[in-house]
Coordinates of N, CA, C and O and ligand atoms in Angstrom, one line a residue:
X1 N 50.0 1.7 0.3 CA 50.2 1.6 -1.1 C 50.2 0.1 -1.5 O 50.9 -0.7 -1.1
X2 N 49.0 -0.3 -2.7 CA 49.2 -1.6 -2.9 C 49.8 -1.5 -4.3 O 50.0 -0.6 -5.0
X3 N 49.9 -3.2 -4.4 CA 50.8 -3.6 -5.2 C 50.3 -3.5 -7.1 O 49.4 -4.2 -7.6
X4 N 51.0 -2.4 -7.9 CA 50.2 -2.4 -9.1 C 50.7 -3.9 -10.6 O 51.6 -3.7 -11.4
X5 N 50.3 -4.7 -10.5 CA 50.3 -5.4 -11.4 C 50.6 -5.3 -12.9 O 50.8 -6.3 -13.6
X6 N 50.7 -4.2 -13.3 CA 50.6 -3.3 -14.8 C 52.1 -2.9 -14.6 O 52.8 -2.5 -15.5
X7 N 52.5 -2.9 -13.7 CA 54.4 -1.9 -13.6 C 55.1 -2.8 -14.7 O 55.0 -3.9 -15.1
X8 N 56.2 -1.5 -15.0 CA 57.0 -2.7 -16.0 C 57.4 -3.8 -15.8 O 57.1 -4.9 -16.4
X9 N 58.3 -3.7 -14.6 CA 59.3 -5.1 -14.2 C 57.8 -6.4 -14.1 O 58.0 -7.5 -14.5
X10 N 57.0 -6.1 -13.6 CA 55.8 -7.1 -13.9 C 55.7 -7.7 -14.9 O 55.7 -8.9 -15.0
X11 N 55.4 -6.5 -16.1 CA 55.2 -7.2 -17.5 C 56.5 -7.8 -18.2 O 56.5 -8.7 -19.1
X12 N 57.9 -7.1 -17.3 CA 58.8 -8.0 -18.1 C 58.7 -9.4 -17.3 O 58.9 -10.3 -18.2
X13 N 58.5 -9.9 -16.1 CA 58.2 -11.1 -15.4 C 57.2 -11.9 -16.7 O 57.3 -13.0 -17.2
X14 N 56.5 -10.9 -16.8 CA 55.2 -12.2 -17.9 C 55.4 -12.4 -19.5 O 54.6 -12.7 -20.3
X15 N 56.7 -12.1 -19.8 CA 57.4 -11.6 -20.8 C 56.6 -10.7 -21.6 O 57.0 -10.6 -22.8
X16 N 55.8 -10.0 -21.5 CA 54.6 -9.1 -22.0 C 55.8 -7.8 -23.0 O 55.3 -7.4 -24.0
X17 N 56.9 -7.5 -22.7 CA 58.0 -7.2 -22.6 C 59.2 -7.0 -22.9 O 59.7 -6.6 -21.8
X18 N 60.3 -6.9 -23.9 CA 61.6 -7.5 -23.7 C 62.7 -7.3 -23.1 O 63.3 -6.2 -23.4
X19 N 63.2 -8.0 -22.3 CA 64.5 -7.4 -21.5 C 65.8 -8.2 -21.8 O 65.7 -9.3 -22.3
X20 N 66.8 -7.7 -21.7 CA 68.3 -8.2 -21.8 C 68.0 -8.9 -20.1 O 68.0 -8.3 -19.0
X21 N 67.9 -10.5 -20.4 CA 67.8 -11.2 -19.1 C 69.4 -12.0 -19.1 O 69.8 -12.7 -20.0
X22 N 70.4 -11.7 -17.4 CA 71.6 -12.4 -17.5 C 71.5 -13.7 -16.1 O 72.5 -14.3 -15.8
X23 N 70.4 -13.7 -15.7 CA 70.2 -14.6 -14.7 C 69.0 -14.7 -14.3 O 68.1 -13.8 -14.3
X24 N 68.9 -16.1 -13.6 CA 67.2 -16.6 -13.0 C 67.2 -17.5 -12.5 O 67.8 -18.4 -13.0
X25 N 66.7 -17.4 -11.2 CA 66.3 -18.7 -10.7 C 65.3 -18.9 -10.0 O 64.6 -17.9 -10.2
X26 N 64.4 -20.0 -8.9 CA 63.0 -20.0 -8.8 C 62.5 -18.8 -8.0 O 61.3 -18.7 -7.8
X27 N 63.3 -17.8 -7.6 CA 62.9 -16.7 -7.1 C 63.1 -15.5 -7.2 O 62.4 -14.6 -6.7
X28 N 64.6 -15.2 -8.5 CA 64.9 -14.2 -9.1 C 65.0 -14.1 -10.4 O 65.1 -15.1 -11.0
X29 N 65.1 -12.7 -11.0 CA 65.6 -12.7 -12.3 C 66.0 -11.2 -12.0 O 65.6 -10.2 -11.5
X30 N 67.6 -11.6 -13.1 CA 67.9 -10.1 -13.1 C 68.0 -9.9 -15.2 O 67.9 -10.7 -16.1
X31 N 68.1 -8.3 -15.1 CA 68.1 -8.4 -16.6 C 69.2 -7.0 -15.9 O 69.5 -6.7 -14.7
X32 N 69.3 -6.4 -17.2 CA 70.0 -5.4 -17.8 C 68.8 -4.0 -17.7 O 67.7 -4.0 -18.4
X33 N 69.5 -2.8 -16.7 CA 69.1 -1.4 -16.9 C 68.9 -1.2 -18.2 O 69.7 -1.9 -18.8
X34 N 68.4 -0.5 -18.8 CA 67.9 -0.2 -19.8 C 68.2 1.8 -20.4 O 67.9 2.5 -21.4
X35 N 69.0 2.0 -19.2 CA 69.3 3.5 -19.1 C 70.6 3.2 -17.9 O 70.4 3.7 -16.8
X36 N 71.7 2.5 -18.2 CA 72.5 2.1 -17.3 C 73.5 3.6 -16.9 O 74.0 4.5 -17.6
X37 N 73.4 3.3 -15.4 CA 74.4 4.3 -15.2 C 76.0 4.3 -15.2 O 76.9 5.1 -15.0
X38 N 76.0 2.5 -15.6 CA 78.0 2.2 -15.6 C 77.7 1.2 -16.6 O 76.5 0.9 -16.8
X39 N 78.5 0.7 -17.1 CA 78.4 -0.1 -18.6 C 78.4 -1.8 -17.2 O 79.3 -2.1 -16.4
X40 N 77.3 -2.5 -17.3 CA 76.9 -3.4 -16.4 C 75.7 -3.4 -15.4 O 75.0 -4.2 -14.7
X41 N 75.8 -2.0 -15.8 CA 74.2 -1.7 -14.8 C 73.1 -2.9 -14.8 O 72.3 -2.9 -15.7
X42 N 73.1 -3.7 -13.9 CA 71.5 -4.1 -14.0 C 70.9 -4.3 -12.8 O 71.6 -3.9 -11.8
X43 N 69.7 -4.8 -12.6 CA 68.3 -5.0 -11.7 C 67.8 -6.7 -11.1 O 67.1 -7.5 -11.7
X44 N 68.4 -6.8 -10.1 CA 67.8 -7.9 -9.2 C 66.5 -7.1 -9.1 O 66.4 -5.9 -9.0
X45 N 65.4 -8.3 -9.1 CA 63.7 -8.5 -9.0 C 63.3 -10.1 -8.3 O 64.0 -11.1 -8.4
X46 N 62.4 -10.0 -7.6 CA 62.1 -11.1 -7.1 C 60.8 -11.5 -8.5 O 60.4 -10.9 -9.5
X47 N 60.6 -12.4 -8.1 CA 59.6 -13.1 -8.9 C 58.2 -12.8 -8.7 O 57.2 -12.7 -9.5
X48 N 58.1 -12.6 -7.3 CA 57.3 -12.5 -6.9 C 56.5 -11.1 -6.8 O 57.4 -10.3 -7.1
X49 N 55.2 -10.4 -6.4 CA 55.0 -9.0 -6.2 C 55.3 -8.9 -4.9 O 55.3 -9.9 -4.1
X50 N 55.7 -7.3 -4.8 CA 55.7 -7.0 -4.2 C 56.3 -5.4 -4.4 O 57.4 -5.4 -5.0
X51 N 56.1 -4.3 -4.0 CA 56.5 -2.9 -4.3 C 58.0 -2.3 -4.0 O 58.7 -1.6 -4.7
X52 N 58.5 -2.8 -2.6 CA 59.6 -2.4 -2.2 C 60.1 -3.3 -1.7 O 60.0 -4.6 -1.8
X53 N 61.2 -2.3 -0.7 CA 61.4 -3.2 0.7 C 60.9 -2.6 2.0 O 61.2 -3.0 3.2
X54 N 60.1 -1.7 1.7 CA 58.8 -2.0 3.0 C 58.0 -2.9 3.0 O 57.6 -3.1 4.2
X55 N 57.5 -3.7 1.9 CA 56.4 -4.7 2.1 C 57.0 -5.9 1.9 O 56.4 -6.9 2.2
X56 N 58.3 -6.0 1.3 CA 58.9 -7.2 1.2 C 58.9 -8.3 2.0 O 58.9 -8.0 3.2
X57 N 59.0 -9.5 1.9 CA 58.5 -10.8 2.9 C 60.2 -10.8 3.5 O 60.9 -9.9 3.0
X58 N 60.6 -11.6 4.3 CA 62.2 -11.7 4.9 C 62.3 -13.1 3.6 O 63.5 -13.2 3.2
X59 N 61.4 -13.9 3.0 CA 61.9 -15.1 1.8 C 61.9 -14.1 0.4 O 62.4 -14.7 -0.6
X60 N 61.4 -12.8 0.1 CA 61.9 -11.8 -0.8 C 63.4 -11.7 -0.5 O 64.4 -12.0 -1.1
X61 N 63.1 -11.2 0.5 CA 64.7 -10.1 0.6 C 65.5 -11.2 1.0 O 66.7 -10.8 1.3
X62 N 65.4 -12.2 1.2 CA 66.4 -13.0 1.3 C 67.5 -13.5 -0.4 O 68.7 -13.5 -0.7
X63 N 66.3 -13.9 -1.0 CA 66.7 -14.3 -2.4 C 67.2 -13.5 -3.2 O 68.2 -13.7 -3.8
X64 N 66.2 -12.2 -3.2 CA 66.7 -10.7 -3.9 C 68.4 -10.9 -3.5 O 69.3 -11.3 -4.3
X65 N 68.5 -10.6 -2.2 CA 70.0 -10.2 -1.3 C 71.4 -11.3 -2.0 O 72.3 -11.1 -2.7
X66 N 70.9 -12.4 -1.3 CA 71.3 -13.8 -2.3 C 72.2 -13.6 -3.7 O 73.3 -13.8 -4.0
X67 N 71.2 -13.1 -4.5 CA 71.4 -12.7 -5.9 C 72.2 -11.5 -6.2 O 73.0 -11.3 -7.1
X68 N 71.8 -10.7 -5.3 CA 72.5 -9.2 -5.2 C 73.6 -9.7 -5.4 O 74.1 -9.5 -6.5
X69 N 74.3 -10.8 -4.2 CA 75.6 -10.5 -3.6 C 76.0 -11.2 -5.2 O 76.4 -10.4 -6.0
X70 N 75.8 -12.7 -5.8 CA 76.3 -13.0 -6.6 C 76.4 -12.4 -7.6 O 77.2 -12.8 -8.5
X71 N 75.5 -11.1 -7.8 CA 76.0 -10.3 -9.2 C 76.6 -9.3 -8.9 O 77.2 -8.5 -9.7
X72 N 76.6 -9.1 -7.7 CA 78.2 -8.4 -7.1 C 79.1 -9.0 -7.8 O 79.3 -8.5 -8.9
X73 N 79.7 -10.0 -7.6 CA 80.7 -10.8 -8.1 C 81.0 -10.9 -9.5 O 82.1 -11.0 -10.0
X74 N 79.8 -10.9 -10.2 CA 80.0 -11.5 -11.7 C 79.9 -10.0 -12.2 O 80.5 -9.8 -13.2
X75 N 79.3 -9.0 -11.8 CA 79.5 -8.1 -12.5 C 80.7 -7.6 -12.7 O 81.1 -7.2 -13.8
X76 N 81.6 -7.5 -11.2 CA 83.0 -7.0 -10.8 C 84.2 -7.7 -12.0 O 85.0 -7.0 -12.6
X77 N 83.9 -9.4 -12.1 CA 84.3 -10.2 -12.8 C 84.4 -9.6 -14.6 O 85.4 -9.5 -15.3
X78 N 83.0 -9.4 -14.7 CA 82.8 -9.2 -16.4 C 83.5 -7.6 -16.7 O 84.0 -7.2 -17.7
X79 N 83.5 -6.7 -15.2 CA 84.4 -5.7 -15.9 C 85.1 -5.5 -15.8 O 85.3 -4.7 -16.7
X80 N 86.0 -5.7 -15.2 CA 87.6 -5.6 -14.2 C 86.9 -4.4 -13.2 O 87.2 -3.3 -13.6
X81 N 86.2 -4.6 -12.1 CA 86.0 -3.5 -11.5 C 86.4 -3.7 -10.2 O 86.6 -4.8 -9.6
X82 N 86.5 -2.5 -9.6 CA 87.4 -2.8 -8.1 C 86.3 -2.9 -6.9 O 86.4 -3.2 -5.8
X83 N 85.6 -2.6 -7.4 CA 84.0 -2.6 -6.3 C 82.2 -2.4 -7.1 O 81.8 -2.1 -8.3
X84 N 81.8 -2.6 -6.3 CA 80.4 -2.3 -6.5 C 79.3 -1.8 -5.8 O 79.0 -2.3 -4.7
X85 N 78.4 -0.6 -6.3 CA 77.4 -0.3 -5.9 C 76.5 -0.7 -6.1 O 76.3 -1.3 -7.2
X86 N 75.4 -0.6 -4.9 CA 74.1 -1.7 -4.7 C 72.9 0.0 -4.7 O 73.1 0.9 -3.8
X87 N 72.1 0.2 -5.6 CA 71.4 1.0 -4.9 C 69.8 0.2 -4.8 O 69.3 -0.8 -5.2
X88 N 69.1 1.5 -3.9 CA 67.4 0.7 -3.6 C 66.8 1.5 -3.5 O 67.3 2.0 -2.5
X89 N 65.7 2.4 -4.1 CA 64.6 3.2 -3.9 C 63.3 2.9 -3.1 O 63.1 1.7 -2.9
X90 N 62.6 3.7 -2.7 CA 62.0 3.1 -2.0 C 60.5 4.3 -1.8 O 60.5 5.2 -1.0
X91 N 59.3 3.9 -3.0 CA 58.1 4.8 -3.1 C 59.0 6.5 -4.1 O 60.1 7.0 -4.5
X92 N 57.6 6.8 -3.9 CA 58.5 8.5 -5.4 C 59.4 9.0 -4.4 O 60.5 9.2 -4.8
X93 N 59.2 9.3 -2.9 CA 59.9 10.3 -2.6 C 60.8 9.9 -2.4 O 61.5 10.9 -2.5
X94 N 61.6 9.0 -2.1 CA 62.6 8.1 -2.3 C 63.6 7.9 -3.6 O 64.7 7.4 -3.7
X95 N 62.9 8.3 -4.2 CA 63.6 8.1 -5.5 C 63.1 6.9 -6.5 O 63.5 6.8 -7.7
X96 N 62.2 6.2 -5.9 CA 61.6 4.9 -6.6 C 60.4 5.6 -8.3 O 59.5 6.5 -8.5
X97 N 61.1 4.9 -9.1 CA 60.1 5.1 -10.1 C 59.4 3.7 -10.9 O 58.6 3.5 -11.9
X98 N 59.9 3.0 -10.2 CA 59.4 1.4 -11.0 C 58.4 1.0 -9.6 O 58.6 1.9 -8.7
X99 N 57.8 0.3 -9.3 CA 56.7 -0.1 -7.8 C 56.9 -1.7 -7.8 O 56.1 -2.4 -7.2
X100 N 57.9 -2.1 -8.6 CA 58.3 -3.9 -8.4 C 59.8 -4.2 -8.0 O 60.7 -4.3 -8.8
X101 N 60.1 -4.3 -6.2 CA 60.9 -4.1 -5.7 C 62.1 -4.5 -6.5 O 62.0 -5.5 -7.2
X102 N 63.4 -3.8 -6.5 CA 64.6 -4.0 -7.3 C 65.7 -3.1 -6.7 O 65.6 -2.0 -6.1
X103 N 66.9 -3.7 -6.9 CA 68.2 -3.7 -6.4 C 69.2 -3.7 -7.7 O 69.6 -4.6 -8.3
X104 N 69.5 -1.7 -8.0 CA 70.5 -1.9 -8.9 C 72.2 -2.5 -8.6 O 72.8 -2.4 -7.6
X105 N 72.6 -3.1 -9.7 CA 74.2 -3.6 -9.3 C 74.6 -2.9 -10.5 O 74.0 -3.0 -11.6
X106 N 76.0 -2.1 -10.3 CA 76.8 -1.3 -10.8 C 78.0 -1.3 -10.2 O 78.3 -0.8 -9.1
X107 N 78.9 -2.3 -11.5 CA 80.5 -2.2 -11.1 C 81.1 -0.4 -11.4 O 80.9 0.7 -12.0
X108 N 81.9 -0.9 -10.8 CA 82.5 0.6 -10.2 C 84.3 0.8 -10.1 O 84.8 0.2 -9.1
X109 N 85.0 1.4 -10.9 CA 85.9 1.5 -11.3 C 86.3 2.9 -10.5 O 85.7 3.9 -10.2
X110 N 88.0 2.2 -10.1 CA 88.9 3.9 -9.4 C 88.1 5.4 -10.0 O 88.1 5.4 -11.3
X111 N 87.6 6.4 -9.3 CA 87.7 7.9 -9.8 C 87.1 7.9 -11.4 O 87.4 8.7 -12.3
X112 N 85.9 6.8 -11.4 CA 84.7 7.3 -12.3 C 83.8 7.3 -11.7 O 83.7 6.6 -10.7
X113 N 82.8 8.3 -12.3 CA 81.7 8.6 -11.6 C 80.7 7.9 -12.4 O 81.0 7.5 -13.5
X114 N 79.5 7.7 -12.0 CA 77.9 7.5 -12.1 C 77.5 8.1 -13.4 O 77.5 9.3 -13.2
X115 N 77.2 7.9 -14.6 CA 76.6 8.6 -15.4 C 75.8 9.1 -15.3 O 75.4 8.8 -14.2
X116 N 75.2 9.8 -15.7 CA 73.6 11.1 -15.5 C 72.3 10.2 -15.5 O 72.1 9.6 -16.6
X117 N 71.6 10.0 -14.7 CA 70.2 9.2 -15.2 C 69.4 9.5 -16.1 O 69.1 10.7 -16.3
X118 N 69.0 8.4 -17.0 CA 67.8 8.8 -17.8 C 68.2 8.7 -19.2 O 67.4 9.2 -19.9
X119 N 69.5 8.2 -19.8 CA 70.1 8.1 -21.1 C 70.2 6.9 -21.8 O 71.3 6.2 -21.7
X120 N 69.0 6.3 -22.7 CA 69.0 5.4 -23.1 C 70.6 4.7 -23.8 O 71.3 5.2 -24.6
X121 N 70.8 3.6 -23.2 CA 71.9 2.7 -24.3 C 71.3 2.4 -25.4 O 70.1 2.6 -25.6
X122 N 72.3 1.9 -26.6 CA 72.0 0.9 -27.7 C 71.9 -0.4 -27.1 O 72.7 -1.0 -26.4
X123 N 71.0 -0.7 -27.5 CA 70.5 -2.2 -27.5 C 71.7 -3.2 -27.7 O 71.8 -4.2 -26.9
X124 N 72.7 -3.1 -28.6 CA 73.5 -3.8 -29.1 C 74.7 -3.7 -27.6 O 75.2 -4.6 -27.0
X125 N 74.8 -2.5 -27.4 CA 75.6 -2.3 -26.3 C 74.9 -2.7 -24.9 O 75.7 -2.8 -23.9
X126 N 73.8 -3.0 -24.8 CA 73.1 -3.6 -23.4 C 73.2 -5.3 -23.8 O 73.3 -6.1 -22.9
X127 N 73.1 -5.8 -25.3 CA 73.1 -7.2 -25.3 C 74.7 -7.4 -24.9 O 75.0 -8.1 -24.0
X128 N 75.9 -6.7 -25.6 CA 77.5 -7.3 -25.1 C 77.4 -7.0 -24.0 O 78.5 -7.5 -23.6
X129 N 77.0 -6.5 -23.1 CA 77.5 -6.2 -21.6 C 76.8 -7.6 -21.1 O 77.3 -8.5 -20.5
X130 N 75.3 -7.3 -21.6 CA 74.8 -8.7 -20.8 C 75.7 -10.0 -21.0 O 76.0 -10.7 -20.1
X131 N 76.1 -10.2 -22.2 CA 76.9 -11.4 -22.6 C 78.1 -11.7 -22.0 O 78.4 -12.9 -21.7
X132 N 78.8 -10.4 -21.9 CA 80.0 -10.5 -20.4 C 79.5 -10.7 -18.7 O 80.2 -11.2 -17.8
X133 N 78.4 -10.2 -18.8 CA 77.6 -10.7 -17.3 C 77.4 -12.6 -17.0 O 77.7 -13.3 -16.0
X134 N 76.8 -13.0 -18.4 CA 76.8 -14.1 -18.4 C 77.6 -15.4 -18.5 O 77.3 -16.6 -18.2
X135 N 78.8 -14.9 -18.9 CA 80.0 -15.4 -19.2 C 80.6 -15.8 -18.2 O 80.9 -17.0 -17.9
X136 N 81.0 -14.4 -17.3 CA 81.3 -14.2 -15.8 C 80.7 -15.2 -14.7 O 81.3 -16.0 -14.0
X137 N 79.2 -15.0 -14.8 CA 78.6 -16.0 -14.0 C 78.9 -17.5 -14.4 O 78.3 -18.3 -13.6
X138 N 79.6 -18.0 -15.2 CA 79.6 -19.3 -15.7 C 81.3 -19.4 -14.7 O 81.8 -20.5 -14.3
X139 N 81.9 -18.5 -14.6 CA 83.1 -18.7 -13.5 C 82.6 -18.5 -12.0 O 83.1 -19.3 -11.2
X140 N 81.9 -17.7 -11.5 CA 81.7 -17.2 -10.2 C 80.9 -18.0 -9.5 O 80.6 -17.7 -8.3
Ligands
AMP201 P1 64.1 3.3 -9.7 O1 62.7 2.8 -9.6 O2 64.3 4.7 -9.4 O3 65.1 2.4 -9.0 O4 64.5 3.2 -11.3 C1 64.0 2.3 -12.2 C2 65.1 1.8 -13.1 O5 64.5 1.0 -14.0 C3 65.8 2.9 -13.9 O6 67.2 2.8 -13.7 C4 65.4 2.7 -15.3 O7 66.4 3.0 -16.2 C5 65.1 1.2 -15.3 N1 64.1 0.8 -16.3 C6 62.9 1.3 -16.6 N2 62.3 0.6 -17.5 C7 63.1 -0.4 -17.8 C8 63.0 -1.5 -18.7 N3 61.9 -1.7 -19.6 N4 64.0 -2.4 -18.8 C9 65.1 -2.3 -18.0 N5 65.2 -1.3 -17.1 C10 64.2 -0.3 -17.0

């Protein structure tokens, strides 16, 4: 499987795009799910192509991972949450529907569950979450 150039997270890389972006650095960016399944939902991306984490380089998944952990932290931070889930798909049968490797972060609060996939937020409600992501990170 090679790597398609046209996928979204690509076009949001070339800003072709718009995304609620809450961090970046020369190897990552994350923005904001756009169909979040916990109010903070978002997406570590490398900068670079690549489809998963089958083809991923060990200086991918290093930086991706890197970034993971720190928005572990800032997301926990921006909600009062007691933990966090990391998920990773990997090709369709896997569950992957984007082909530009990414790592969701979803803070996670006592005995709530996951919302249903596939239900767009208001925009307005993806920019204040991002804005507490961002905030967060200016402590963590
Ligand atoms: P998956 O490939 O299964 O890990 O899922 C792709 C994820 O990308 C889903 O959670 C979608 O809600 C999310 N998504 C799709 N398009 C966009 C977009 N334009 N901006 C932000 N998130 C998106």
């Amino acid at each position: 499987m090679s790597y398609d150039p046209d996928n979204i997270f690509a076009k949001i890389l070339r800003g072709e795009i718009p995304s609620a972006q809450v961090y970046e650095d020369d190897d990552t960016l994350v923005f904001m799910d756009i169909m979040p399944r916990a109010d903070g939902h978002c997406l570590v991306i490398p900068k670079t192509p690549c489809r998963n984490l089958l083809d991923a380089s060990p200086e991918q998944l290093l930086a991706v991972m890197n970034t993971t952990q720190r928005m572990g932290h800032a997301v926990m931070a921006a909600f009062g949450a007691q933990g966090v889930t990391i998920q990773q798909f990997n090709e369709a049968a896997g569950g992957q529907e984007v082909f530009h490797l990414h790592f969701h972060v979803l803070p996670r609060h006592e005995g709530q569950r996951l919302r249903p996939p596939g239900n767009m937020e208001d925009s307005d409600v993806i920019a204040a979450n991002a804005d507490k992501i961002r905030a967060a990170l200016a402590q963590v």
